[in-house]
PDB file of C-alpha atoms in Angstrom:
ATOM      1  CA  UNK A   1      42.236 -17.616 -22.281  1.00 67.00           C
ATOM      2  CA  UNK A   2      40.367 -15.324 -24.647  1.00 78.00           C
ATOM      3  CA  UNK A   3      38.047 -12.522 -23.581  1.00 79.00           C
ATOM      4  CA  UNK A   4      35.067 -14.290 -25.163  1.00 73.00           C
ATOM      5  CA  UNK A   5      35.676 -17.422 -23.086  1.00 68.00           C
ATOM      6  CA  UNK A   6      35.993 -15.365 -19.879  1.00 74.00           C
ATOM      7  CA  UNK A   7      32.720 -13.528 -20.643  1.00 83.00           C
ATOM      8  CA  UNK A   8      30.977 -16.819 -21.375  1.00 75.00           C
ATOM      9  CA  UNK A   9      32.163 -18.256 -18.038  1.00 75.00           C
ATOM     10  CA  UNK A  10      31.016 -15.116 -16.207  1.00 78.00           C
ATOM     11  CA  UNK A  11      27.603 -15.285 -17.856  1.00 81.00           C
ATOM     12  CA  UNK A  12      27.216 -18.948 -16.931  1.00 75.00           C
ATOM     13  CA  UNK A  13      28.259 -18.158 -13.357  1.00 72.00           C
ATOM     14  CA  UNK A  14      25.852 -15.190 -13.150  1.00 75.00           C
ATOM     15  CA  UNK A  15      22.940 -17.210 -14.565  1.00 74.00           C
ATOM     16  CA  UNK A  16      23.721 -20.049 -12.151  1.00 68.00           C
ATOM     17  CA  UNK A  17      23.776 -17.720  -9.143  1.00 70.00           C
ATOM     18  CA  UNK A  18      20.530 -15.999 -10.178  1.00 68.00           C
ATOM     19  CA  UNK A  19      18.907 -19.405 -10.744  1.00 64.00           C
ATOM     20  CA  UNK A  20      19.958 -20.644  -7.302  1.00 60.00           C
ATOM     21  CA  UNK A  21      18.710 -17.464  -5.615  1.00 59.00           C
ATOM     22  CA  UNK A  22      15.362 -17.633  -7.480  1.00 60.00           C
ATOM     23  CA  UNK A  23      14.992 -21.303  -6.633  1.00 59.00           C
ATOM     24  CA  UNK A  24      15.661 -20.562  -2.954  1.00 55.00           C
ATOM     25  CA  UNK A  25      13.078 -17.779  -2.812  1.00 55.00           C
ATOM     26  CA  UNK A  26      10.443 -19.525  -4.912  1.00 58.00           C
ATOM     27  CA  UNK A  27      10.907 -23.128  -3.785  1.00 62.00           C
ATOM     28  CA  UNK A  28       7.906 -24.357  -1.875  1.00 67.00           C
ATOM     29  CA  UNK A  29       7.575 -26.247   1.355  1.00 79.00           C
ATOM     30  CA  UNK A  30       4.450 -27.520   3.075  1.00 87.00           C
ATOM     31  CA  UNK A  31       3.082 -25.804   6.165  1.00 91.00           C
ATOM     32  CA  UNK A  32       0.345 -27.082   8.462  1.00 95.00           C
ATOM     33  CA  UNK A  33      -2.629 -25.137   9.782  1.00 96.00           C
ATOM     34  CA  UNK A  34      -5.283 -26.545  12.088  1.00 97.00           C
ATOM     35  CA  UNK A  35      -8.454 -24.954  13.433  1.00 97.00           C
ATOM     36  CA  UNK A  36     -11.429 -26.276  15.386  1.00 97.00           C
ATOM     37  CA  UNK A  37     -14.742 -25.119  16.787  1.00 96.00           C
ATOM     38  CA  UNK A  38     -17.893 -26.442  18.400  1.00 95.00           C
ATOM     39  CA  UNK A  39     -21.283 -25.822  16.849  1.00 95.00           C
ATOM     40  CA  UNK A  40     -23.912 -26.057  19.595  1.00 94.00           C
ATOM     41  CA  UNK A  41     -26.989 -28.251  19.348  1.00 92.00           C
ATOM     42  CA  UNK A  42     -26.325 -29.591  15.872  1.00 94.00           C
ATOM     43  CA  UNK A  43     -25.933 -33.021  14.335  1.00 93.00           C
ATOM     44  CA  UNK A  44     -22.559 -33.768  12.722  1.00 94.00           C
ATOM     45  CA  UNK A  45     -24.377 -35.154   9.697  1.00 93.00           C
ATOM     46  CA  UNK A  46     -26.153 -31.811   9.095  1.00 95.00           C
ATOM     47  CA  UNK A  47     -22.888 -29.860   9.315  1.00 96.00           C
ATOM     48  CA  UNK A  48     -21.193 -32.435   7.076  1.00 95.00           C
ATOM     49  CA  UNK A  49     -23.869 -32.156   4.380  1.00 94.00           C
ATOM     50  CA  UNK A  50     -23.631 -28.357   4.449  1.00 96.00           C
ATOM     51  CA  UNK A  51     -19.812 -28.262   4.219  1.00 96.00           C
ATOM     52  CA  UNK A  52     -19.710 -30.984   1.545  1.00 95.00           C
ATOM     53  CA  UNK A  53     -21.936 -28.967  -0.816  1.00 95.00           C
ATOM     54  CA  UNK A  54     -19.555 -26.655  -2.676  1.00 95.00           C
ATOM     55  CA  UNK A  55     -22.377 -24.233  -3.501  1.00 94.00           C
ATOM     56  CA  UNK A  56     -22.468 -23.489   0.251  1.00 94.00           C
ATOM     57  CA  UNK A  57     -18.716 -22.823   0.226  1.00 91.00           C
ATOM     58  CA  UNK A  58     -19.350 -19.434  -1.372  1.00 88.00           C
ATOM     59  CA  UNK A  59     -21.310 -18.507   1.765  1.00 92.00           C
ATOM     60  CA  UNK A  60     -18.555 -19.810   4.029  1.00 95.00           C
ATOM     61  CA  UNK A  61     -15.428 -18.596   2.210  1.00 95.00           C
ATOM     62  CA  UNK A  62     -15.678 -14.919   1.181  1.00 93.00           C
ATOM     63  CA  UNK A  63     -12.737 -15.196  -1.236  1.00 94.00           C
ATOM     64  CA  UNK A  64     -14.489 -17.559  -3.690  1.00 96.00           C
ATOM     65  CA  UNK A  65     -15.846 -15.697  -6.711  1.00 95.00           C
ATOM     66  CA  UNK A  66     -17.370 -18.480  -8.824  1.00 96.00           C
ATOM     67  CA  UNK A  67     -17.123 -22.220  -9.414  1.00 97.00           C
ATOM     68  CA  UNK A  68     -17.935 -24.982 -11.853  1.00 97.00           C
ATOM     69  CA  UNK A  69     -18.418 -28.658 -10.929  1.00 96.00           C
ATOM     70  CA  UNK A  70     -16.338 -30.677 -13.415  1.00 97.00           C
ATOM     71  CA  UNK A  71     -17.130 -34.223 -12.256  1.00 97.00           C
ATOM     72  CA  UNK A  72     -19.330 -35.856  -9.650  1.00 94.00           C
ATOM     73  CA  UNK A  73     -19.892 -39.501  -8.737  1.00 95.00           C
ATOM     74  CA  UNK A  74     -20.529 -41.854  -5.853  1.00 91.00           C
ATOM     75  CA  UNK A  75     -23.296 -42.240  -3.329  1.00 88.00           C
ATOM     76  CA  UNK A  76     -24.272 -41.007   0.137  1.00 79.00           C
ATOM     77  CA  UNK A  77     -21.627 -43.181   1.826  1.00 82.00           C
ATOM     78  CA  UNK A  78     -18.770 -41.948  -0.363  1.00 91.00           C
ATOM     79  CA  UNK A  79     -19.256 -39.091  -2.780  1.00 94.00           C
ATOM     80  CA  UNK A  80     -16.470 -37.595  -4.891  1.00 97.00           C
ATOM     81  CA  UNK A  81     -16.467 -34.486  -7.010  1.00 97.00           C
ATOM     82  CA  UNK A  82     -14.050 -32.182  -8.810  1.00 98.00           C
ATOM     83  CA  UNK A  83     -14.579 -28.433  -8.905  1.00 98.00           C
ATOM     84  CA  UNK A  84     -12.787 -25.553 -10.633  1.00 98.00           C
ATOM     85  CA  UNK A  85     -13.113 -22.234  -8.848  1.00 97.00           C
ATOM     86  CA  UNK A  86     -11.789 -18.687  -8.975  1.00 96.00           C
ATOM     87  CA  UNK A  87     -10.933 -16.790  -5.847  1.00 95.00           C
ATOM     88  CA  UNK A  88      -9.341 -13.523  -4.914  1.00 93.00           C
ATOM     89  CA  UNK A  89      -6.730 -13.202  -2.237  1.00 90.00           C
ATOM     90  CA  UNK A  90      -8.031 -11.643   0.966  1.00 88.00           C
ATOM     91  CA  UNK A  91      -4.918  -9.536   1.584  1.00 82.00           C
ATOM     92  CA  UNK A  92      -4.333  -8.659  -2.064  1.00 80.00           C
ATOM     93  CA  UNK A  93      -7.830  -8.579  -3.618  1.00 78.00           C
ATOM     94  CA  UNK A  94      -6.621  -7.586  -7.095  1.00 84.00           C
ATOM     95  CA  UNK A  95      -4.902 -10.963  -7.480  1.00 86.00           C
ATOM     96  CA  UNK A  96      -7.260 -13.695  -8.689  1.00 92.00           C
ATOM     97  CA  UNK A  97      -6.250 -17.343  -8.874  1.00 93.00           C
ATOM     98  CA  UNK A  98      -7.867 -20.410 -10.367  1.00 96.00           C
ATOM     99  CA  UNK A  99      -7.917 -23.698  -8.515  1.00 96.00           C
ATOM    100  CA  UNK A 100      -9.053 -27.246  -9.109  1.00 98.00           C
ATOM    101  CA  UNK A 101     -10.204 -29.175  -6.058  1.00 97.00           C
ATOM    102  CA  UNK A 102     -10.844 -32.898  -5.760  1.00 98.00           C
ATOM    103  CA  UNK A 103     -13.223 -33.694  -2.892  1.00 97.00           C
ATOM    104  CA  UNK A 104     -13.912 -36.958  -1.094  1.00 97.00           C
ATOM    105  CA  UNK A 105     -16.980 -36.843   1.145  1.00 96.00           C
ATOM    106  CA  UNK A 106     -17.714 -39.769   3.443  1.00 94.00           C
ATOM    107  CA  UNK A 107     -18.647 -41.043   6.869  1.00 91.00           C
ATOM    108  CA  UNK A 108     -15.745 -43.022   8.195  1.00 84.00           C
ATOM    109  CA  UNK A 109     -16.428 -46.449   9.713  1.00 83.00           C
ATOM    110  CA  UNK A 110     -16.200 -46.783  13.487  1.00 77.00           C
ATOM    111  CA  UNK A 111     -12.836 -48.555  13.084  1.00 79.00           C
ATOM    112  CA  UNK A 112     -11.464 -45.334  11.511  1.00 77.00           C
ATOM    113  CA  UNK A 113     -12.988 -42.979  14.090  1.00 75.00           C
ATOM    114  CA  UNK A 114     -16.611 -42.868  12.959  1.00 79.00           C
ATOM    115  CA  UNK A 115     -16.529 -39.168  12.142  1.00 91.00           C
ATOM    116  CA  UNK A 116     -17.819 -37.382   9.067  1.00 95.00           C
ATOM    117  CA  UNK A 117     -15.130 -36.226   6.645  1.00 96.00           C
ATOM    118  CA  UNK A 118     -14.702 -33.829   3.740  1.00 97.00           C
ATOM    119  CA  UNK A 119     -11.158 -34.376   2.447  1.00 97.00           C
ATOM    120  CA  UNK A 120      -9.734 -32.487  -0.504  1.00 98.00           C
ATOM    121  CA  UNK A 121      -6.661 -31.787  -2.597  1.00 98.00           C
ATOM    122  CA  UNK A 122      -6.228 -28.524  -4.509  1.00 97.00           C
ATOM    123  CA  UNK A 123      -3.980 -27.167  -7.216  1.00 97.00           C
ATOM    124  CA  UNK A 124      -4.078 -23.357  -7.122  1.00 95.00           C
ATOM    125  CA  UNK A 125      -2.548 -21.482 -10.058  1.00 94.00           C
ATOM    126  CA  UNK A 126      -1.488 -17.857 -10.366  1.00 87.00           C
ATOM    127  CA  UNK A 127      -0.194 -15.753 -13.251  1.00 83.00           C
ATOM    128  CA  UNK A 128      -2.363 -17.415 -15.910  1.00 83.00           C
ATOM    129  CA  UNK A 129      -1.353 -20.885 -14.741  1.00 83.00           C
ATOM    130  CA  UNK A 130       2.401 -20.287 -14.819  1.00 83.00           C
ATOM    131  CA  UNK A 131       2.866 -20.714 -11.049  1.00 84.00           C
ATOM    132  CA  UNK A 132       0.901 -23.368  -9.176  1.00 90.00           C
ATOM    133  CA  UNK A 133       0.811 -24.525  -5.556  1.00 91.00           C
ATOM    134  CA  UNK A 134      -0.737 -27.618  -4.000  1.00 95.00           C
ATOM    135  CA  UNK A 135      -2.650 -28.114  -0.784  1.00 96.00           C
ATOM    136  CA  UNK A 136      -4.567 -30.864   0.923  1.00 97.00           C
ATOM    137  CA  UNK A 137      -6.874 -30.889   3.855  1.00 97.00           C
ATOM    138  CA  UNK A 138      -9.555 -32.626   5.808  1.00 97.00           C
ATOM    139  CA  UNK A 139     -12.591 -31.199   7.562  1.00 97.00           C
ATOM    140  CA  UNK A 140     -13.877 -33.595  10.243  1.00 96.00           C
ATOM    141  CA  UNK A 141     -17.158 -33.443  12.121  1.00 96.00           C
ATOM    142  CA  UNK A 142     -18.062 -35.547  15.159  1.00 94.00           C
ATOM    143  CA  UNK A 143     -20.571 -35.534  18.008  1.00 91.00           C
ATOM    144  CA  UNK A 144     -19.557 -34.323  21.453  1.00 89.00           C
ATOM    145  CA  UNK A 145     -20.936 -35.648  24.739  1.00 84.00           C
ATOM    146  CA  UNK A 146     -23.190 -32.559  24.989  1.00 87.00           C
ATOM    147  CA  UNK A 147     -24.878 -33.317  21.615  1.00 87.00           C
ATOM    148  CA  UNK A 148     -22.949 -30.563  19.867  1.00 93.00           C
ATOM    149  CA  UNK A 149     -20.789 -30.935  16.751  1.00 95.00           C
ATOM    150  CA  UNK A 150     -17.024 -30.703  17.034  1.00 96.00           C
ATOM    151  CA  UNK A 151     -15.463 -29.472  13.784  1.00 97.00           C
ATOM    152  CA  UNK A 152     -11.760 -29.681  13.054  1.00 97.00           C
ATOM    153  CA  UNK A 153      -9.964 -28.759   9.868  1.00 97.00           C
ATOM    154  CA  UNK A 154      -6.349 -29.596   9.109  1.00 98.00           C
ATOM    155  CA  UNK A 155      -4.723 -28.059   6.034  1.00 97.00           C
ATOM    156  CA  UNK A 156      -1.289 -28.697   4.545  1.00 97.00           C
ATOM    157  CA  UNK A 157      -0.446 -25.955   2.091  1.00 95.00           C
ATOM    158  CA  UNK A 158       2.512 -25.360  -0.171  1.00 92.00           C
ATOM    159  CA  UNK A 159       4.136 -21.957  -0.013  1.00 89.00           C
ATOM    160  CA  UNK A 160       7.323 -20.464  -1.446  1.00 84.00           C
ATOM    161  CA  UNK A 161       9.826 -19.532   1.251  1.00 77.00           C
ATOM    162  CA  UNK A 162       9.796 -15.881   0.238  1.00 76.00           C
ATOM    163  CA  UNK A 163       5.984 -15.627   0.653  1.00 80.00           C
ATOM    164  CA  UNK A 164       5.715 -17.572   3.933  1.00 81.00           C
ATOM    165  CA  UNK A 165       3.994 -14.909   6.045  1.00 87.00           C
ATOM    166  CA  UNK A 166       1.688 -13.903   3.182  1.00 87.00           C
ATOM    167  CA  UNK A 167       0.552 -17.523   2.651  1.00 89.00           C
ATOM    168  CA  UNK A 168       0.023 -18.018   6.365  1.00 93.00           C
ATOM    169  CA  UNK A 169      -2.173 -14.912   6.626  1.00 94.00           C
ATOM    170  CA  UNK A 170      -4.205 -16.030   3.613  1.00 94.00           C
ATOM    171  CA  UNK A 171      -4.805 -19.530   4.994  1.00 95.00           C
ATOM    172  CA  UNK A 172      -5.660 -18.183   8.461  1.00 96.00           C
ATOM    173  CA  UNK A 173      -8.110 -15.633   7.030  1.00 95.00           C
ATOM    174  CA  UNK A 174      -9.947 -18.207   4.900  1.00 95.00           C
ATOM    175  CA  UNK A 175     -10.105 -20.980   7.491  1.00 96.00           C
ATOM    176  CA  UNK A 176     -11.198 -18.638  10.306  1.00 97.00           C
ATOM    177  CA  UNK A 177     -13.851 -17.068   8.062  1.00 96.00           C
ATOM    178  CA  UNK A 178     -15.188 -20.518   7.179  1.00 97.00           C
ATOM    179  CA  UNK A 179     -15.508 -21.514  10.840  1.00 97.00           C
ATOM    180  CA  UNK A 180     -17.130 -18.183  11.818  1.00 96.00           C
ATOM    181  CA  UNK A 181     -19.607 -18.335   8.939  1.00 96.00           C
ATOM    182  CA  UNK A 182     -20.391 -21.981   9.663  1.00 96.00           C
ATOM    183  CA  UNK A 183     -21.171 -21.138  13.303  1.00 95.00           C
ATOM    184  CA  UNK A 184     -23.292 -18.147  12.216  1.00 95.00           C
ATOM    185  CA  UNK A 185     -25.256 -20.259   9.716  1.00 95.00           C
ATOM    186  CA  UNK A 186     -26.202 -22.904  12.277  1.00 93.00           C
ATOM    187  CA  UNK A 187     -26.843 -20.324  15.006  1.00 88.00           C
ATOM    188  CA  UNK A 188     -29.268 -18.543  12.674  1.00 82.00           C
ATOM    189  CA  UNK A 189     -30.853 -21.870  11.726  1.00 73.00           C
ATOM    190  CA  UNK A 190     -31.242 -22.758  15.426  1.00 71.00           C
ATOM    191  CA  UNK A 191     -32.849 -19.410  16.300  1.00 70.00           C
ATOM    192  CA  UNK A 192     -34.636 -18.865  13.013  1.00 61.00           C
TER     193      UNK A 192
END
């Protein structure tokens, strides 16, 4: 076997090993995060309308920098819209990503639970769109027996294995900030 053939085989083996290692560290799996809170003396419909309006999301989520509504259709019973937004990472604020979110806003029929829902899917891209991750979630609002609003958000987010803890911290920061700011908004509205 010639030296050139041996070098070619070694290069192919080295490239294969590097590719497998990169795939392992950058391959993405879905993780689940769930958070809930109670907003005293509010109507679920009022909370739903506030959360469904993406212009309010800048008040709730401190990482969002700007947004542009790309499409919007439907009616009060079922409204859908698509938004493109830029956000910075909370734990690495110099990194900015661009995302496209597709929202479905509706009051579910009693047969499906009767709660108010803001469901969404997102494609978040980094490095000028070269690396993208997907997520999906649902924010549900329902009335409690004490005439308060119970809010629950469930998010499934894609994250490369190598960045697992970083992704988790980012999701936790954003979702907790949204719930805190939502409570503060309605508390101020109640006392204001």
